[in-house]
Coordinates of N, CA and C in Angstrom, one line a residue:
X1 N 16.9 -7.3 -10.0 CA 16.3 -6.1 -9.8 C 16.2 -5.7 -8.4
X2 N 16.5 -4.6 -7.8 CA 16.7 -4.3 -6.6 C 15.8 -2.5 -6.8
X3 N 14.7 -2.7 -5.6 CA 13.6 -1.7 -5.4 C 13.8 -1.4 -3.8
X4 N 13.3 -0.2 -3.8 CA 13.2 0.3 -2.0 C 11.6 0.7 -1.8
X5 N 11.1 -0.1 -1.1 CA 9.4 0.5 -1.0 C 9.2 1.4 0.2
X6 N 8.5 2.3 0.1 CA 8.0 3.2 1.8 C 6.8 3.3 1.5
X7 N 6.0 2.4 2.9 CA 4.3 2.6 3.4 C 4.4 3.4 4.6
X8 N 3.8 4.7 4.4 CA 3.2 5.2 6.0 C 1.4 5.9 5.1
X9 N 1.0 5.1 4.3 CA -0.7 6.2 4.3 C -1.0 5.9 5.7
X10 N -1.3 4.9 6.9 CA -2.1 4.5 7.6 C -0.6 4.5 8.9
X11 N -1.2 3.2 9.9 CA -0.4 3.6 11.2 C 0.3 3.0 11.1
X12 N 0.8 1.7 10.5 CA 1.8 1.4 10.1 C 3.2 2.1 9.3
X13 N 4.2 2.4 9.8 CA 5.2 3.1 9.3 C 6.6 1.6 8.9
X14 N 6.2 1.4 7.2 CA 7.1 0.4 6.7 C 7.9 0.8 5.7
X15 N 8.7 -0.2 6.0 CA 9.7 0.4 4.5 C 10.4 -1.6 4.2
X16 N 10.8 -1.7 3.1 CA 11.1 -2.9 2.6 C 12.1 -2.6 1.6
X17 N 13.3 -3.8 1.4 CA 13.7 -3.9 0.3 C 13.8 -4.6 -0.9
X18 N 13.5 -5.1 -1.9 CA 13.3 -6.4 -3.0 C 14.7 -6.4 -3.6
X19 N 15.2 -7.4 -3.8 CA 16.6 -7.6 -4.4 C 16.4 -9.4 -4.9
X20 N 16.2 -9.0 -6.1 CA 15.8 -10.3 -6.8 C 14.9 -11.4 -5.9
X21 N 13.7 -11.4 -5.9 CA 12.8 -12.2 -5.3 C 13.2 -12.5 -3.7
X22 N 14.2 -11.9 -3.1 CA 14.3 -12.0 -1.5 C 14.4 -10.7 -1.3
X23 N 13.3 -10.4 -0.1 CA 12.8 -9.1 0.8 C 13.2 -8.7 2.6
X24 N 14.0 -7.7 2.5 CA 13.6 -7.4 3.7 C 13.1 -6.3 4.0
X25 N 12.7 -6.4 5.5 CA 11.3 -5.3 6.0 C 11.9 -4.5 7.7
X26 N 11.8 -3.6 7.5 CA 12.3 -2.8 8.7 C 10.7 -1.9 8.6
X27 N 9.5 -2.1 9.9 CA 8.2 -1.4 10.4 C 8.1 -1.3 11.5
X28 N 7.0 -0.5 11.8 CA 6.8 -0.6 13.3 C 5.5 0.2 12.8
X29 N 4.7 -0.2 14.5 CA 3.4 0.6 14.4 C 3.6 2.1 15.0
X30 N 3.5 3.0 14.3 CA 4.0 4.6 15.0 C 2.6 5.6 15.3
X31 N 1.7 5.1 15.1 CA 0.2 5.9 15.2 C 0.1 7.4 14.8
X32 N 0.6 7.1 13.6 CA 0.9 8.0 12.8 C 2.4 9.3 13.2
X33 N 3.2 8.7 13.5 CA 4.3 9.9 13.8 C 5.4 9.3 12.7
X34 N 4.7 9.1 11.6 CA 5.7 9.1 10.4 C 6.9 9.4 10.3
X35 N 6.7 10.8 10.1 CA 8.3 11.8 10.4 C 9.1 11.3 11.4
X36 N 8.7 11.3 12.3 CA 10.0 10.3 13.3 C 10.8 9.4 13.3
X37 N 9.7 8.3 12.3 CA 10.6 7.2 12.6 C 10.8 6.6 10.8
X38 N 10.4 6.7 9.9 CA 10.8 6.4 8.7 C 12.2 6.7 8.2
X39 N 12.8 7.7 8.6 CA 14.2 7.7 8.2 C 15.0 7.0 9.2
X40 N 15.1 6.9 10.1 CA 15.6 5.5 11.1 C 15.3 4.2 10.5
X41 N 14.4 3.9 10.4 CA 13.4 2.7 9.9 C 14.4 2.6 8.5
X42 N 14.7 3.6 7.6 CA 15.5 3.4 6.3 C 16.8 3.1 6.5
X43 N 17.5 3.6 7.5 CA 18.6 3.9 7.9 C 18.9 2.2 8.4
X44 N 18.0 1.7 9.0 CA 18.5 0.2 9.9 C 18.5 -0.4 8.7
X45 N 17.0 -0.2 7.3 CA 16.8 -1.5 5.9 C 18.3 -1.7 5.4
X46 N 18.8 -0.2 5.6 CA 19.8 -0.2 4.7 C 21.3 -0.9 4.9
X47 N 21.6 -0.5 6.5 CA 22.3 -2.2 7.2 C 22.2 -3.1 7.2
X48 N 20.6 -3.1 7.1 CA 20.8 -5.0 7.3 C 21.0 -5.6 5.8
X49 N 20.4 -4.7 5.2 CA 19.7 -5.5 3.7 C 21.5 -5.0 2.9
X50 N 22.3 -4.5 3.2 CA 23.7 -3.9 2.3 C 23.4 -3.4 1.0
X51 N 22.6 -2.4 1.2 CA 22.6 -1.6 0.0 C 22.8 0.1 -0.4
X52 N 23.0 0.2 -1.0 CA 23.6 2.0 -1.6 C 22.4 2.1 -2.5
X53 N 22.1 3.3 -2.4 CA 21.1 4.2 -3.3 C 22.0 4.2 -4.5
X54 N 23.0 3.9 -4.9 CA 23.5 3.8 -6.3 C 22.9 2.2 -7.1
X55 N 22.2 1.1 -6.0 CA 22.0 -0.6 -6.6 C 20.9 -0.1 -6.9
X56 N 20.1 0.9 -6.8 CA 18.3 1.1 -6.6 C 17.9 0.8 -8.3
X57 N 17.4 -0.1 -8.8 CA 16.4 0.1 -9.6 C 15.7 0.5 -9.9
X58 N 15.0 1.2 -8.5 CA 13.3 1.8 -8.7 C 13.0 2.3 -7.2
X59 N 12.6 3.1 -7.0 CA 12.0 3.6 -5.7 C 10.4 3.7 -5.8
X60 N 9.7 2.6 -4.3 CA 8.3 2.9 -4.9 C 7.8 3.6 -3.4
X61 N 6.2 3.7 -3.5 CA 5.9 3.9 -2.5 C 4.6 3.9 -2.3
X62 N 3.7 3.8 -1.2 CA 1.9 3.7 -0.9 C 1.7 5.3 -1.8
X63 N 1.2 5.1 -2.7 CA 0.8 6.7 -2.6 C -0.8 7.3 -2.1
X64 N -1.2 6.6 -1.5 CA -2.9 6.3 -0.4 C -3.6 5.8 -1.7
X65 N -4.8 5.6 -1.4 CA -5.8 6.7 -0.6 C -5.2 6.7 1.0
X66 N -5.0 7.1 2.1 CA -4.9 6.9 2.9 C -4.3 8.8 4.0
X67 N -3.8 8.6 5.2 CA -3.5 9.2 5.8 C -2.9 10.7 4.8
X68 N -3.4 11.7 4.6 CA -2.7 13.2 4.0 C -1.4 13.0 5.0
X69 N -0.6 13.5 5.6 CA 0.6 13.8 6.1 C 1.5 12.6 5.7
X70 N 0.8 10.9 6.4 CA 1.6 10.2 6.1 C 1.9 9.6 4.4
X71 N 0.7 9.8 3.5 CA 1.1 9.9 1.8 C 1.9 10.8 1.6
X72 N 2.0 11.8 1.3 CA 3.1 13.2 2.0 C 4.4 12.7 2.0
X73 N 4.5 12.0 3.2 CA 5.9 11.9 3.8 C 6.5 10.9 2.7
X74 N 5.7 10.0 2.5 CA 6.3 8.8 1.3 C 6.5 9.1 0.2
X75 N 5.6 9.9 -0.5 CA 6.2 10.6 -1.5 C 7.4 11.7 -1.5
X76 N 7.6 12.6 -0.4 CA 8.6 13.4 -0.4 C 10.1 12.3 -0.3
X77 N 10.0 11.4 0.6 CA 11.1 10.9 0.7 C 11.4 9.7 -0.6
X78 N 10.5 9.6 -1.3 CA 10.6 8.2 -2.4 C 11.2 9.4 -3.9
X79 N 10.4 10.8 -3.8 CA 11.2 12.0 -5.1 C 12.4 12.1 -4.4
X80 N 12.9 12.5 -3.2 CA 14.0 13.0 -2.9 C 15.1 11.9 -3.1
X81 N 14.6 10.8 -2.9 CA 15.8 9.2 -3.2 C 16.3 9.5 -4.8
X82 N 14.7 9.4 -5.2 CA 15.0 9.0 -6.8 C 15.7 10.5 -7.2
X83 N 15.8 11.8 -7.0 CA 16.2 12.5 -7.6 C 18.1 12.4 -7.0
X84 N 18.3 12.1 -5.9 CA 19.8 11.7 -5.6 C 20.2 10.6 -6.3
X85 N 19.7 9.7 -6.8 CA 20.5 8.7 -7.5 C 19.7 8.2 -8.9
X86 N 19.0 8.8 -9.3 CA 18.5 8.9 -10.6 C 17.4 7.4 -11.4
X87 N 16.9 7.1 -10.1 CA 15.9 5.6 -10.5 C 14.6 5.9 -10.8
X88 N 13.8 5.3 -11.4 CA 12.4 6.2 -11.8 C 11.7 5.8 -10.4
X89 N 10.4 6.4 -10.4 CA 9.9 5.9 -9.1 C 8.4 5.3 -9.5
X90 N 7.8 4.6 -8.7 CA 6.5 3.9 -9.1 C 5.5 4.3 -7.8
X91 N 4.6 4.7 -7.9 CA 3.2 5.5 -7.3 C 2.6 4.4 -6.9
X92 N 2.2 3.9 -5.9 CA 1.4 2.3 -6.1 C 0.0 2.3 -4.9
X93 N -0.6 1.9 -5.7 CA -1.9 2.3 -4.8 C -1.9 1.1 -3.5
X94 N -2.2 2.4 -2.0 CA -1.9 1.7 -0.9 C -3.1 0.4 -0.4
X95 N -4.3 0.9 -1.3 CA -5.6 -0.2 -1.7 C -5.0 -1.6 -2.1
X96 N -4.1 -1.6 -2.9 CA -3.6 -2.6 -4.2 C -2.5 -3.2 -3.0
X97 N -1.7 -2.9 -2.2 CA -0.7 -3.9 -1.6 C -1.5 -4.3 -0.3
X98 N -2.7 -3.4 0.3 CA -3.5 -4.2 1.1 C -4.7 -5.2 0.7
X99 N -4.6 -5.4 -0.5 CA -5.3 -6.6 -1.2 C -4.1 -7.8 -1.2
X100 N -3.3 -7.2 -2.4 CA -2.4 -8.5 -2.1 C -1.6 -8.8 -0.7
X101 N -1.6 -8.2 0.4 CA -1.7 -9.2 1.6 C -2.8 -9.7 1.8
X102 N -4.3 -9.3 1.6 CA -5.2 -10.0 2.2 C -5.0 -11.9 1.2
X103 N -4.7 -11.3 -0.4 CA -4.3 -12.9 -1.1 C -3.5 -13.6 -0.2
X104 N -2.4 -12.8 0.3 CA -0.8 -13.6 1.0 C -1.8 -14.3 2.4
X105 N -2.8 -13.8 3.0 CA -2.8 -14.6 4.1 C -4.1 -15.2 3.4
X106 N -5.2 -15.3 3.0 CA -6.1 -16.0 2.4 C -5.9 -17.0 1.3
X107 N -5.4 -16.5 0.0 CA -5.5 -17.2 -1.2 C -7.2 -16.7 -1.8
X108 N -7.7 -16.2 -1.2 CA -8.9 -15.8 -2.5 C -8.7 -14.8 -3.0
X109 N -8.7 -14.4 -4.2 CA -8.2 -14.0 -5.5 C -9.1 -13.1 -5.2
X110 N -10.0 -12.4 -5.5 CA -10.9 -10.9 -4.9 C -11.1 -10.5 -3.2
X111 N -10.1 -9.1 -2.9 CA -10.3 -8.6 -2.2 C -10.6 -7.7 -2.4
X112 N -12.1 -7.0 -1.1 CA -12.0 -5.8 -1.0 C -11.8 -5.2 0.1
X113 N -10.3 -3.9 0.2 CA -9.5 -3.4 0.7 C -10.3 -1.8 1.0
X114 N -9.8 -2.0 2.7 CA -10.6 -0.4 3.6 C -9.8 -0.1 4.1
X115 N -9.6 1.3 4.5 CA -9.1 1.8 5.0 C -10.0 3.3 5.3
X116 N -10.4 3.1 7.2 CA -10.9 4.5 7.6 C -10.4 5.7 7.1
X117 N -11.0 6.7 6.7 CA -11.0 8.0 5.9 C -11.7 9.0 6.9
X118 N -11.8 8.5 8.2 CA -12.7 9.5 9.2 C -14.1 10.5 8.6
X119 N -14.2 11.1 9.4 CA -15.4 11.9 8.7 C -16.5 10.9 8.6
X120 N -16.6 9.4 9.5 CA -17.4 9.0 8.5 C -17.6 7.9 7.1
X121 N -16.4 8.2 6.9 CA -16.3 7.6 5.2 C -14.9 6.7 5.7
X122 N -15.0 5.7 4.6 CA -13.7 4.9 4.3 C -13.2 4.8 3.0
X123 N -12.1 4.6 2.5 CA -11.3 4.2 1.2 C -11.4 3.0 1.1
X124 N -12.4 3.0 -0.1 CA -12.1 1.0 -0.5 C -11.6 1.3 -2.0
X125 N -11.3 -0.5 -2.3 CA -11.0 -0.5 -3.9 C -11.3 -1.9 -3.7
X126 N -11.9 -2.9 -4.9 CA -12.3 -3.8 -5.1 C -11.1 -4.3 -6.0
X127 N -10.2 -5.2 -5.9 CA -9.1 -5.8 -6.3 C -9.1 -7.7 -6.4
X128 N -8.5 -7.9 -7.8 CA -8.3 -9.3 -7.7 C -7.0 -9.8 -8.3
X129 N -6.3 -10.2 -7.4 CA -5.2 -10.7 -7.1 C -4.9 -11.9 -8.7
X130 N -3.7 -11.7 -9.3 CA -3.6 -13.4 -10.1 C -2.9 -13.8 -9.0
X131 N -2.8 -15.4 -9.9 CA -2.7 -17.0 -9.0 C -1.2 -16.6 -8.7
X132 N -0.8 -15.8 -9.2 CA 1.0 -15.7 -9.2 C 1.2 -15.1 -7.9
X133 N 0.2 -14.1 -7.8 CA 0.5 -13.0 -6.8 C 1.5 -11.6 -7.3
X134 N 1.6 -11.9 -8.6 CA 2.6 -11.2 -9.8 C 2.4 -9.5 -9.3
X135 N 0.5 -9.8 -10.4 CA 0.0 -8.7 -10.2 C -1.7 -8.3 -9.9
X136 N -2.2 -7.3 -9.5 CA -3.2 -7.0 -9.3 C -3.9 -6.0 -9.9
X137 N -5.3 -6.6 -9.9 CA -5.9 -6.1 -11.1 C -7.0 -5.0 -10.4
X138 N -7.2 -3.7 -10.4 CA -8.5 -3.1 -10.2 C -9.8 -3.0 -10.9
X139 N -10.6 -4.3 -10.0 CA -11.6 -4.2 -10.5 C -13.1 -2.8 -10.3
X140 N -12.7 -1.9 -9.2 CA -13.0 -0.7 -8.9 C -11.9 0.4 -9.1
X141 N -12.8 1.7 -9.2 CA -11.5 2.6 -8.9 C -11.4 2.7 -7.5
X142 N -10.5 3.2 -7.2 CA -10.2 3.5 -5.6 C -11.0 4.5 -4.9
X143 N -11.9 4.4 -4.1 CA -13.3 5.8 -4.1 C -12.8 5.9 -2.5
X144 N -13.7 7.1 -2.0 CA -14.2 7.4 -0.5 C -15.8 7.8 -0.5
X145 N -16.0 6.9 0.2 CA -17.7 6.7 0.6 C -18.1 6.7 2.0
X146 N -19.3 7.2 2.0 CA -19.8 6.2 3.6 C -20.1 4.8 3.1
X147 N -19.9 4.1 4.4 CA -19.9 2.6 4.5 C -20.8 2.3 3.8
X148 N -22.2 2.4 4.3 CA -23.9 1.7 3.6 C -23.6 2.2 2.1
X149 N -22.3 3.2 1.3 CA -23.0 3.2 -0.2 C -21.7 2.2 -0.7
X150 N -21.0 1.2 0.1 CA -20.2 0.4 -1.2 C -21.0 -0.6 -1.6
X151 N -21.0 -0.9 -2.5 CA -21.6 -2.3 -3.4 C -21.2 -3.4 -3.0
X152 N -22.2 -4.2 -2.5 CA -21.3 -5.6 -2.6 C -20.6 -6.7 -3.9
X153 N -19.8 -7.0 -3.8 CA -19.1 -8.0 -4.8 C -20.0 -8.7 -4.9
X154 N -20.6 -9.5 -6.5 CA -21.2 -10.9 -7.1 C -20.3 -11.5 -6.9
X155 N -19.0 -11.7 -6.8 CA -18.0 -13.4 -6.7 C -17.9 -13.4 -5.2
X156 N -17.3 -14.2 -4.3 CA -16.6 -14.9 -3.4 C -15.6 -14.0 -3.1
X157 N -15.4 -12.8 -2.4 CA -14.2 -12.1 -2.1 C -13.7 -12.2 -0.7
X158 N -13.1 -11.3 -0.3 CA -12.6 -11.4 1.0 C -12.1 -9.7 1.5
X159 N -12.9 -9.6 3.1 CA -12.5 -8.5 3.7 C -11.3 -8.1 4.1
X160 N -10.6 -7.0 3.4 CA -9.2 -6.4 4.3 C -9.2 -5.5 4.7
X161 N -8.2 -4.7 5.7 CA -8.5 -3.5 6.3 C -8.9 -3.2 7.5
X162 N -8.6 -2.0 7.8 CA -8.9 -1.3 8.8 C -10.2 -1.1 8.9
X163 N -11.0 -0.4 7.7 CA -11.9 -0.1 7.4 C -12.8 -0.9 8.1
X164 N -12.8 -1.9 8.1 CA -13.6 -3.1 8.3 C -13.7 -3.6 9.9
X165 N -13.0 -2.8 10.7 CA -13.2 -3.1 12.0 C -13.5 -1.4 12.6
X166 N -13.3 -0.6 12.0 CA -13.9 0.7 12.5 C -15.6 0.6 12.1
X167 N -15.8 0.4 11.0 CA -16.7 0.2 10.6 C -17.6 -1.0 10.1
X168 N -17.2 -2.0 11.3 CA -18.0 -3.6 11.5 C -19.3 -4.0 11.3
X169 N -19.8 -3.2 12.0 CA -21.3 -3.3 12.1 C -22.2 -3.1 10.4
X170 N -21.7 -1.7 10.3 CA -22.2 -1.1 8.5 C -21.9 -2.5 7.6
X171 N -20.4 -2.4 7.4 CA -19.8 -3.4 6.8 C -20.1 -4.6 6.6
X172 N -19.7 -5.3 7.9 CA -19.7 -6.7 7.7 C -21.4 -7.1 7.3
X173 N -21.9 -6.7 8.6 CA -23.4 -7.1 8.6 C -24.5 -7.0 7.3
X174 N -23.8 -5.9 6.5 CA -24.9 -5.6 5.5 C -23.9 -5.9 3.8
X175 N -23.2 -6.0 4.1 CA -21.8 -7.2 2.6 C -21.7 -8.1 2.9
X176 N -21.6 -8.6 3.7 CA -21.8 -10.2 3.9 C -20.3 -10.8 3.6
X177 N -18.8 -10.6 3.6 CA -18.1 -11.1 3.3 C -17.9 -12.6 3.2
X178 N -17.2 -12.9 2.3 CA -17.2 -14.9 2.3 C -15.8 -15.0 2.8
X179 N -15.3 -14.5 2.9 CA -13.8 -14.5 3.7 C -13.8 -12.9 4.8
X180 N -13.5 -13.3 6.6 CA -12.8 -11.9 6.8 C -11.7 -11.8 7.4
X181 N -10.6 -10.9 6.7 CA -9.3 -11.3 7.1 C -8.8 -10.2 7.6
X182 N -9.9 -9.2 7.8 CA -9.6 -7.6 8.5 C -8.2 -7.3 9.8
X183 N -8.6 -9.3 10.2 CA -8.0 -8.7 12.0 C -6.9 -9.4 11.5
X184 N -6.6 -9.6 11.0 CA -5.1 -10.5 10.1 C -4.0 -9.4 9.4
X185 N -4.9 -8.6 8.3 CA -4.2 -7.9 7.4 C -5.3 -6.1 8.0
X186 N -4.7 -5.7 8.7 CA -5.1 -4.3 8.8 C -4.8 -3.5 7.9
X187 N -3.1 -3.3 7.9 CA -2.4 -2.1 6.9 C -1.9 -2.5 6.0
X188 N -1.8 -1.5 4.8 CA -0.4 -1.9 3.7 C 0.6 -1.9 4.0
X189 N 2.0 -2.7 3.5 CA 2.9 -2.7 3.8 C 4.2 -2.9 2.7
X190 N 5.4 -2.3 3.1 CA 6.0 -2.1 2.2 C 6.6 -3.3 1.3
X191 N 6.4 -4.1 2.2 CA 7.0 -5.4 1.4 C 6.2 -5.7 -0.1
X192 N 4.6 -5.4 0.1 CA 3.8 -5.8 -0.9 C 3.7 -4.3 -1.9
X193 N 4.1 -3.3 -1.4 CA 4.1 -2.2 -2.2 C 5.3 -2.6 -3.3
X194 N 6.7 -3.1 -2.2 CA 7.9 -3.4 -3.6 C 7.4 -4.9 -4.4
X195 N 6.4 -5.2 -3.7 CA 6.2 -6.9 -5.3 C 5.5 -5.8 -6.2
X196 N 4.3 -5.4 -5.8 CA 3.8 -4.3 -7.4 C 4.9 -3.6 -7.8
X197 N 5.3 -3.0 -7.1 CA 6.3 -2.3 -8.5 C 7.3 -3.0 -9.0
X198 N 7.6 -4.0 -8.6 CA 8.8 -4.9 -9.3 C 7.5 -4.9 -10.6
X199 N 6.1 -5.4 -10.7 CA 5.6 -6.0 -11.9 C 5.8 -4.6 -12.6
X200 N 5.4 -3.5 -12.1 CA 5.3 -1.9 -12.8 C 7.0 -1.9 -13.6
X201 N 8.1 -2.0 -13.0 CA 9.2 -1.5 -13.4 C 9.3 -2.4 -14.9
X202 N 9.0 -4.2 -14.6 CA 9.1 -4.9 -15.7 C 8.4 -4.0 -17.0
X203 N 7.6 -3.5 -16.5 CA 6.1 -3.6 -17.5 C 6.7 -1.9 -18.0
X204 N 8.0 -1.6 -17.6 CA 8.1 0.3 -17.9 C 7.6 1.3 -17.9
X205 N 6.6 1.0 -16.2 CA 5.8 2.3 -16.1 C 6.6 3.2 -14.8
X206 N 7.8 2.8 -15.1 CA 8.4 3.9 -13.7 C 8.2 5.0 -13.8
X207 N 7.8 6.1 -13.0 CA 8.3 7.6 -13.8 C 9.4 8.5 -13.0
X208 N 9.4 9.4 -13.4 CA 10.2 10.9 -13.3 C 9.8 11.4 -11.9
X209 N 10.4 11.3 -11.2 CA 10.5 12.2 -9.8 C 9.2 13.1 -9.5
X210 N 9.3 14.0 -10.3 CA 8.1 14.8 -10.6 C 6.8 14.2 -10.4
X211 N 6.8 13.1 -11.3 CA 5.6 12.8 -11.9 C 4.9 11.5 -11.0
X212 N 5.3 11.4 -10.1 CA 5.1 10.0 -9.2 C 4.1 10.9 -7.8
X213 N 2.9 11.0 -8.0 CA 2.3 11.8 -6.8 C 1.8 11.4 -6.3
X214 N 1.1 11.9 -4.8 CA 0.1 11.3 -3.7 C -1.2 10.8 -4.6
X215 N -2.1 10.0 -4.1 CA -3.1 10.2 -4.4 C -4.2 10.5 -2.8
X216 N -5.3 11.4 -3.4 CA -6.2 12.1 -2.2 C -7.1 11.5 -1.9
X217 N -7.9 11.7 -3.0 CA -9.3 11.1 -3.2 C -10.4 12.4 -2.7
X218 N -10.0 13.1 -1.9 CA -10.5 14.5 -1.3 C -9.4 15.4 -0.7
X219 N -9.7 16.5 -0.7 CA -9.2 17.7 -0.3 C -8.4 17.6 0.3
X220 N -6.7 17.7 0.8 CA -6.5 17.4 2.3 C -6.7 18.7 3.4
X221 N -6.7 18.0 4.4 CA -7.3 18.5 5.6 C -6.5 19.2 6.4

């Protein structure tokens, strides 16, 4: 199975490719100038890694909560793939591949994943990874809050995110994390965006060009 992933919700600008259980990763940190550098960024995956939009099995991508312009951009360029060479595409929440890296550098099985939402507020989702790292389970929906109204976790989790160093003080001091892996795993990234949808494509939730959208959570701006 061979997938193409694109992450820009946040300041990381990644893209990856999965081709039967070996990945490669073409990123860079762009502080948000998405549009600039993501189709270069595709342009080099696609040298190194030897592949044609005719091998694609699936095109996925962050669909946020995260940055409006750069969800945007990943979605326009993940419909435009899939409608030139006809692969379904898979939506994958940019919360859910920044958990499973916080698993990839930790091993604790509940993360909860931030991401600054400005205004004030951050995007979390409370996620728990299986032992495979296969797939990930939402144990929250994916919300935007101010800091003081998330809940803390009853189990043993672990902090990921941006969120969590913008908002330190709120956060850390008053959740109490039992793992923090904030300054480790900041952003999502495409590599862990293409492991979910590899489980998605098995499982036959690809969809239709169309039907593969950003997610907001609020208005955009």
């Amino acid at each position: 199975m061979k997938v193409l992933a694109i992450e820009t919700s946040a300041e990381m600008c990644s893209t990856a490719f999965w081709s039967d259980g070996e990945i490669t990763v073409r990123e860079t940190s762009t502080a948000n100038r998405h549009t600039e550098f993501v189709l270069p960024l595709l342009d080099e995956l696609r040298a190194q890694a030897r592949f044609s939009l005719a091998d694609l099995d699936g095109i996925a991508f962050g669909a946020g909560p995260g940055a409006f312009t750069g969800v945007r951009v990943a979605a326009s360029i993940a419909q435009g793939i899939a409608l030139a060479c006809g692969a379904p595409v898979l939506a994958i929440s940019s919360l859910a591949a920044l958990a499973l890296g916080g698993w990839r550098q930790t091993g604790i099985t509940t993360q909860l994943a931030t991401l600054d939402a400005r205004r004030g507020e951050v995007y979390w989702g409370l996620y728990r990874v299986e032992e495979t790292g296969e797939t990930v389970c939402s144990l929250s929906a994916d919300t935007v809050q101010a800091p003081h109204e998330i809940p803390a976790p009853t189990m043993p989790w672990c902090a990921v995110g941006r969120g969590w160093e913008v908002y330190a003080e709120t956060l850390s001091l008053r959740l109490r994390p039992t793992c923090d892996a904030s300054n480790q795993v900041r952003y999502p990234k495409a590599s862990d965006i293409a492991a979910l949808a590899v489980a998605e494509l098995r499982a036959g939730r690809g969809r239709a060009a169309h039907l593969a959208l950003p997610v907001y959570l609020r208005a955009p701006i």
